[in-house]
mmCIF file of C-alpha atoms in Angstrom:
data_model
loop_
_atom_site.group_PDB
_atom_site.id
_atom_site.type_symbol
_atom_site.label_atom_id
_atom_site.label_comp_id
_atom_site.label_asym_id
_atom_site.label_seq_id
_atom_site.Cartn_x
_atom_site.Cartn_y
_atom_site.Cartn_z
ATOM 1 C CA MET P 1 -16.846 6.976 13.509
ATOM 2 C CA GLY P 2 -13.458 8.530 14.151
ATOM 3 C CA LYS P 3 -11.492 10.768 11.859
ATOM 4 C CA MET P 4 -10.152 9.955 8.397
ATOM 5 C CA ILE P 5 -6.350 10.084 8.322
ATOM 6 C CA LYS P 6 -5.131 11.178 4.886
ATOM 7 C CA ILE P 7 -1.763 10.189 3.513
ATOM 8 C CA GLY P 8 -0.251 11.699 0.385
ATOM 9 C CA MET P 9 2.103 10.290 -2.208
ATOM 10 C CA ALA P 10 5.212 8.756 -0.681
ATOM 11 C CA GLU P 11 3.823 9.050 2.857
ATOM 12 C CA LEU P 12 2.888 6.545 5.517
ATOM 13 C CA ASP P 13 0.930 6.643 8.757
ATOM 14 C CA ILE P 14 -0.527 4.445 11.476
ATOM 15 C CA CYS P 15 -4.239 4.066 12.153
ATOM 16 C CA LEU P 16 -6.169 2.736 15.148
ATOM 17 C CA PRO P 17 -9.965 2.389 15.517
ATOM 18 C CA PRO P 18 -12.279 4.256 15.444
ATOM 19 C CA ASP P 19 -10.231 6.185 12.848
ATOM 20 C CA ALA P 20 -9.833 5.149 9.225
ATOM 21 C CA ILE P 21 -6.980 5.873 6.814
ATOM 22 C CA THR P 22 -7.083 6.861 3.159
ATOM 23 C CA THR P 23 -4.919 7.735 0.215
ATOM 24 C CA LEU P 24 -6.231 9.430 -2.915
ATOM 25 C CA GLY P 25 -5.459 9.019 -6.564
ATOM 26 C CA LEU P 26 -3.392 5.859 -6.722
ATOM 27 C CA GLY P 27 -2.367 5.582 -10.379
ATOM 28 C CA SER P 28 0.779 3.542 -10.922
ATOM 29 C CA CYS P 29 1.438 3.930 -7.179
ATOM 30 C CA VAL P 30 0.481 1.141 -4.785
ATOM 31 C CA GLY P 31 -1.319 1.603 -1.484
ATOM 32 C CA VAL P 32 -0.153 -1.015 1.018
ATOM 33 C CA VAL P 33 -2.075 -1.710 4.225
ATOM 34 C CA LEU P 34 -0.464 -3.731 7.011
ATOM 35 C CA TYR P 35 -2.920 -4.864 9.656
ATOM 36 C CA ASP P 36 -3.040 -6.870 12.859
ATOM 37 C CA PRO P 37 -6.653 -8.185 12.899
ATOM 38 C CA THR P 38 -6.506 -9.171 16.575
ATOM 39 C CA LYS P 39 -5.274 -5.847 17.919
ATOM 40 C CA LYS P 40 -6.827 -3.825 15.062
ATOM 41 C CA ILE P 41 -3.619 -1.827 14.624
ATOM 42 C CA SER P 42 -3.000 -0.830 11.027
ATOM 43 C CA GLY P 43 -0.934 1.393 8.816
ATOM 44 C CA MET P 44 -0.803 2.438 5.179
ATOM 45 C CA VAL P 45 2.008 3.443 2.854
ATOM 46 C CA HIS P 46 1.619 5.112 -0.578
ATOM 47 C CA VAL P 47 4.454 3.563 -2.615
ATOM 48 C CA MET P 48 5.583 5.468 -5.729
ATOM 49 C CA LEU P 49 8.581 3.460 -6.908
ATOM 50 C CA PRO P 50 9.651 -0.164 -6.606
ATOM 51 C CA ASP P 51 13.240 -0.014 -5.439
ATOM 52 C CA SER P 52 15.185 2.476 -3.317
ATOM 53 C CA THR P 53 18.538 0.974 -4.289
ATOM 54 C CA LYS P 54 18.217 2.336 -7.831
ATOM 55 C CA ILE P 55 17.832 5.967 -6.741
ATOM 56 C CA LYS P 56 20.467 8.286 -5.286
ATOM 57 C CA ASN P 57 18.367 10.633 -3.159
ATOM 58 C CA ASN P 58 16.238 8.116 -1.348
ATOM 59 C CA GLU P 59 15.941 9.447 2.157
ATOM 60 C CA ASN P 60 12.138 9.327 1.910
ATOM 61 C CA LEU P 61 11.547 5.728 3.031
ATOM 62 C CA ALA P 62 7.814 5.795 2.226
ATOM 63 C CA LYS P 63 8.436 6.485 -1.459
ATOM 64 C CA PHE P 64 9.727 2.984 -2.249
ATOM 65 C CA ALA P 65 8.169 -0.476 -1.907
ATOM 66 C CA ASP P 66 11.207 -1.995 -0.203
ATOM 67 C CA THR P 67 11.901 0.661 2.450
ATOM 68 C CA GLY P 68 8.276 1.842 2.816
ATOM 69 C CA ILE P 69 6.899 -1.566 3.772
ATOM 70 C CA GLU P 70 9.787 -2.190 6.199
ATOM 71 C CA GLU P 71 9.298 1.179 7.869
ATOM 72 C CA LEU P 72 5.520 0.717 8.132
ATOM 73 C CA LEU P 73 6.010 -2.722 9.671
ATOM 74 C CA LYS P 74 8.466 -1.291 12.200
ATOM 75 C CA GLN P 75 6.007 1.464 13.164
ATOM 76 C CA ILE P 76 2.919 -0.731 13.619
ATOM 77 C CA VAL P 77 4.911 -3.246 15.677
ATOM 78 C CA ALA P 78 6.158 -0.339 17.812
ATOM 79 C CA LYS P 79 2.477 0.604 18.326
ATOM 80 C CA GLY P 80 1.772 -2.878 19.676
ATOM 81 C CA ALA P 81 0.827 -4.967 16.631
ATOM 82 C CA ASN P 82 1.814 -8.620 16.948
ATOM 83 C CA ARG P 83 4.357 -9.340 14.190
ATOM 84 C CA LYS P 84 2.985 -12.890 13.706
ATOM 85 C CA ASN P 85 -0.594 -11.704 13.083
ATOM 86 C CA ILE P 86 0.147 -9.045 10.474
ATOM 87 C CA VAL P 87 -1.520 -9.389 7.083
ATOM 88 C CA ALA P 88 -1.481 -7.129 4.021
ATOM 89 C CA LYS P 89 -3.954 -5.726 1.515
ATOM 90 C CA ILE P 90 -2.802 -3.791 -1.549
ATOM 91 C CA ALA P 91 -4.409 -1.716 -4.286
ATOM 92 C CA GLY P 92 -3.160 0.355 -7.209
ATOM 93 C CA GLY P 93 -0.390 -0.261 -9.692
ATOM 94 C CA ALA P 94 -2.479 0.754 -12.689
ATOM 95 C CA GLN P 95 -1.090 1.106 -16.188
ATOM 96 C CA MET P 96 -2.034 4.752 -16.671
ATOM 97 C CA PHE P 97 -1.174 4.945 -20.371
ATOM 98 C CA ALA P 98 -3.189 3.370 -23.143
ATOM 99 C CA PHE P 99 -0.288 1.790 -24.996
ATOM 100 C CA LYS P 100 1.266 -1.511 -23.997
ATOM 101 C CA SER P 101 5.010 -1.434 -23.676
ATOM 102 C CA ASP P 102 7.889 -3.618 -22.639
ATOM 103 C CA ASN P 103 9.815 -0.508 -21.722
ATOM 104 C CA ASP P 104 10.339 -0.846 -17.979
ATOM 105 C CA MET P 105 10.087 2.887 -17.355
ATOM 106 C CA LEU P 106 6.502 2.785 -18.567
ATOM 107 C CA ARG P 107 5.590 -0.285 -16.553
ATOM 108 C CA VAL P 108 5.891 1.485 -13.202
ATOM 109 C CA GLY P 109 2.536 0.160 -12.009
ATOM 110 C CA ASP P 110 3.430 -3.481 -12.693
ATOM 111 C CA ARG P 111 6.860 -3.036 -11.193
ATOM 112 C CA ASN P 112 5.431 -1.431 -8.051
ATOM 113 C CA VAL P 113 3.029 -4.365 -7.602
ATOM 114 C CA GLU P 114 5.783 -6.945 -8.189
ATOM 115 C CA ALA P 115 8.166 -5.202 -5.785
ATOM 116 C CA THR P 116 5.434 -4.898 -3.146
ATOM 117 C CA LYS P 117 4.574 -8.602 -3.341
ATOM 118 C CA GLU P 118 8.247 -9.534 -3.312
ATOM 119 C CA LYS P 119 8.861 -7.472 -0.143
ATOM 120 C CA LEU P 120 5.797 -8.909 1.613
ATOM 121 C CA LYS P 121 6.966 -12.439 0.760
ATOM 122 C CA GLN P 122 10.463 -11.638 2.037
ATOM 123 C CA LEU P 123 8.982 -10.360 5.319
ATOM 124 C CA GLN P 124 6.585 -13.340 5.431
ATOM 125 C CA ILE P 125 3.491 -11.149 5.562
ATOM 126 C CA PRO P 126 0.485 -12.878 3.945
ATOM 127 C CA LEU P 127 -1.209 -10.842 1.189
ATOM 128 C CA ILE P 128 -4.898 -11.515 1.816
ATOM 129 C CA ALA P 129 -6.532 -9.169 -0.728
ATOM 130 C CA GLU P 130 -5.525 -7.086 -3.711
ATOM 131 C CA ASP P 131 -6.980 -4.901 -6.414
ATOM 132 C CA THR P 132 -4.116 -4.096 -8.771
ATOM 133 C CA GLY P 133 -3.306 -3.429 -12.398
ATOM 134 C CA LYS P 134 -5.971 -2.450 -14.946
ATOM 135 C CA ASN P 135 -5.912 1.147 -16.152
ATOM 136 C CA SER P 136 -7.955 3.214 -13.749
ATOM 137 C CA GLY P 137 -6.790 5.215 -10.772
ATOM 138 C CA ARG P 138 -8.070 4.339 -7.314
ATOM 139 C CA THR P 139 -8.738 5.946 -3.969
ATOM 140 C CA ILE P 140 -8.636 3.578 -1.011
ATOM 141 C CA GLU P 141 -9.949 3.775 2.554
ATOM 142 C CA PHE P 142 -9.036 1.256 5.249
ATOM 143 C CA PHE P 143 -11.141 0.664 8.368
ATOM 144 C CA PRO P 144 -9.154 -1.140 11.098
ATOM 145 C CA GLU P 145 -12.341 -1.759 13.092
ATOM 146 C CA THR P 146 -13.609 -4.164 10.397
ATOM 147 C CA GLY P 147 -10.450 -4.839 8.374
ATOM 148 C CA GLU P 148 -12.209 -3.680 5.208
ATOM 149 C CA LEU P 149 -10.403 -1.874 2.420
ATOM 150 C CA LEU P 150 -12.796 0.223 0.346
ATOM 151 C CA VAL P 151 -11.656 0.746 -3.253
ATOM 152 C CA LYS P 152 -13.132 3.619 -5.261
ATOM 153 C CA SER P 153 -12.527 4.126 -8.978
ATOM 154 C CA VAL P 154 -14.075 6.818 -11.158
ATOM 155 C CA GLY P 155 -17.227 5.547 -12.858
ATOM 156 C CA LYS P 156 -17.313 2.313 -10.832
ATOM 157 C CA THR P 157 -19.256 1.306 -7.754
ATOM 158 C CA PRO P 158 -16.971 1.341 -4.695
ATOM 159 C CA TYR P 159 -16.272 -2.142 -3.373
ATOM 160 C CA LYS P 160 -14.596 -3.750 -0.383
ATOM 161 C CA ILE P 161 -11.698 -6.173 -0.400
#
């Protein structure tokens, strides 16, 4: 087993076997894994907000679904991933408040998931597994050796997608 690469909020990184990559405490944020199963080259981005075009100071590409996924794709292809083989797995986008609301500002989790799926579709990257929504935070770990994404939530048994 290699080392565990940790990425924080609004960060992204690349991961090659035998290492694994993780991000902790995904609430309304979405963890996006892009992965080439043949070459086992992967990367993860911790997306905080759906759309960089709505924000003035948006030089942090990893913070937003649109720019974060594009940048991650660029980096894993630069590492040797075959663009045609790349697939995605996503987790997160929880509704962290008990009340239901149509107020968009409070639906950050849903909006992050929608924006992530929209960007993947635009880039023609198949989404092969997801664990999104609900109201609990998640920690995720991705293992490029096996292609498994381990999802951990407080009080629940960890499971793989």
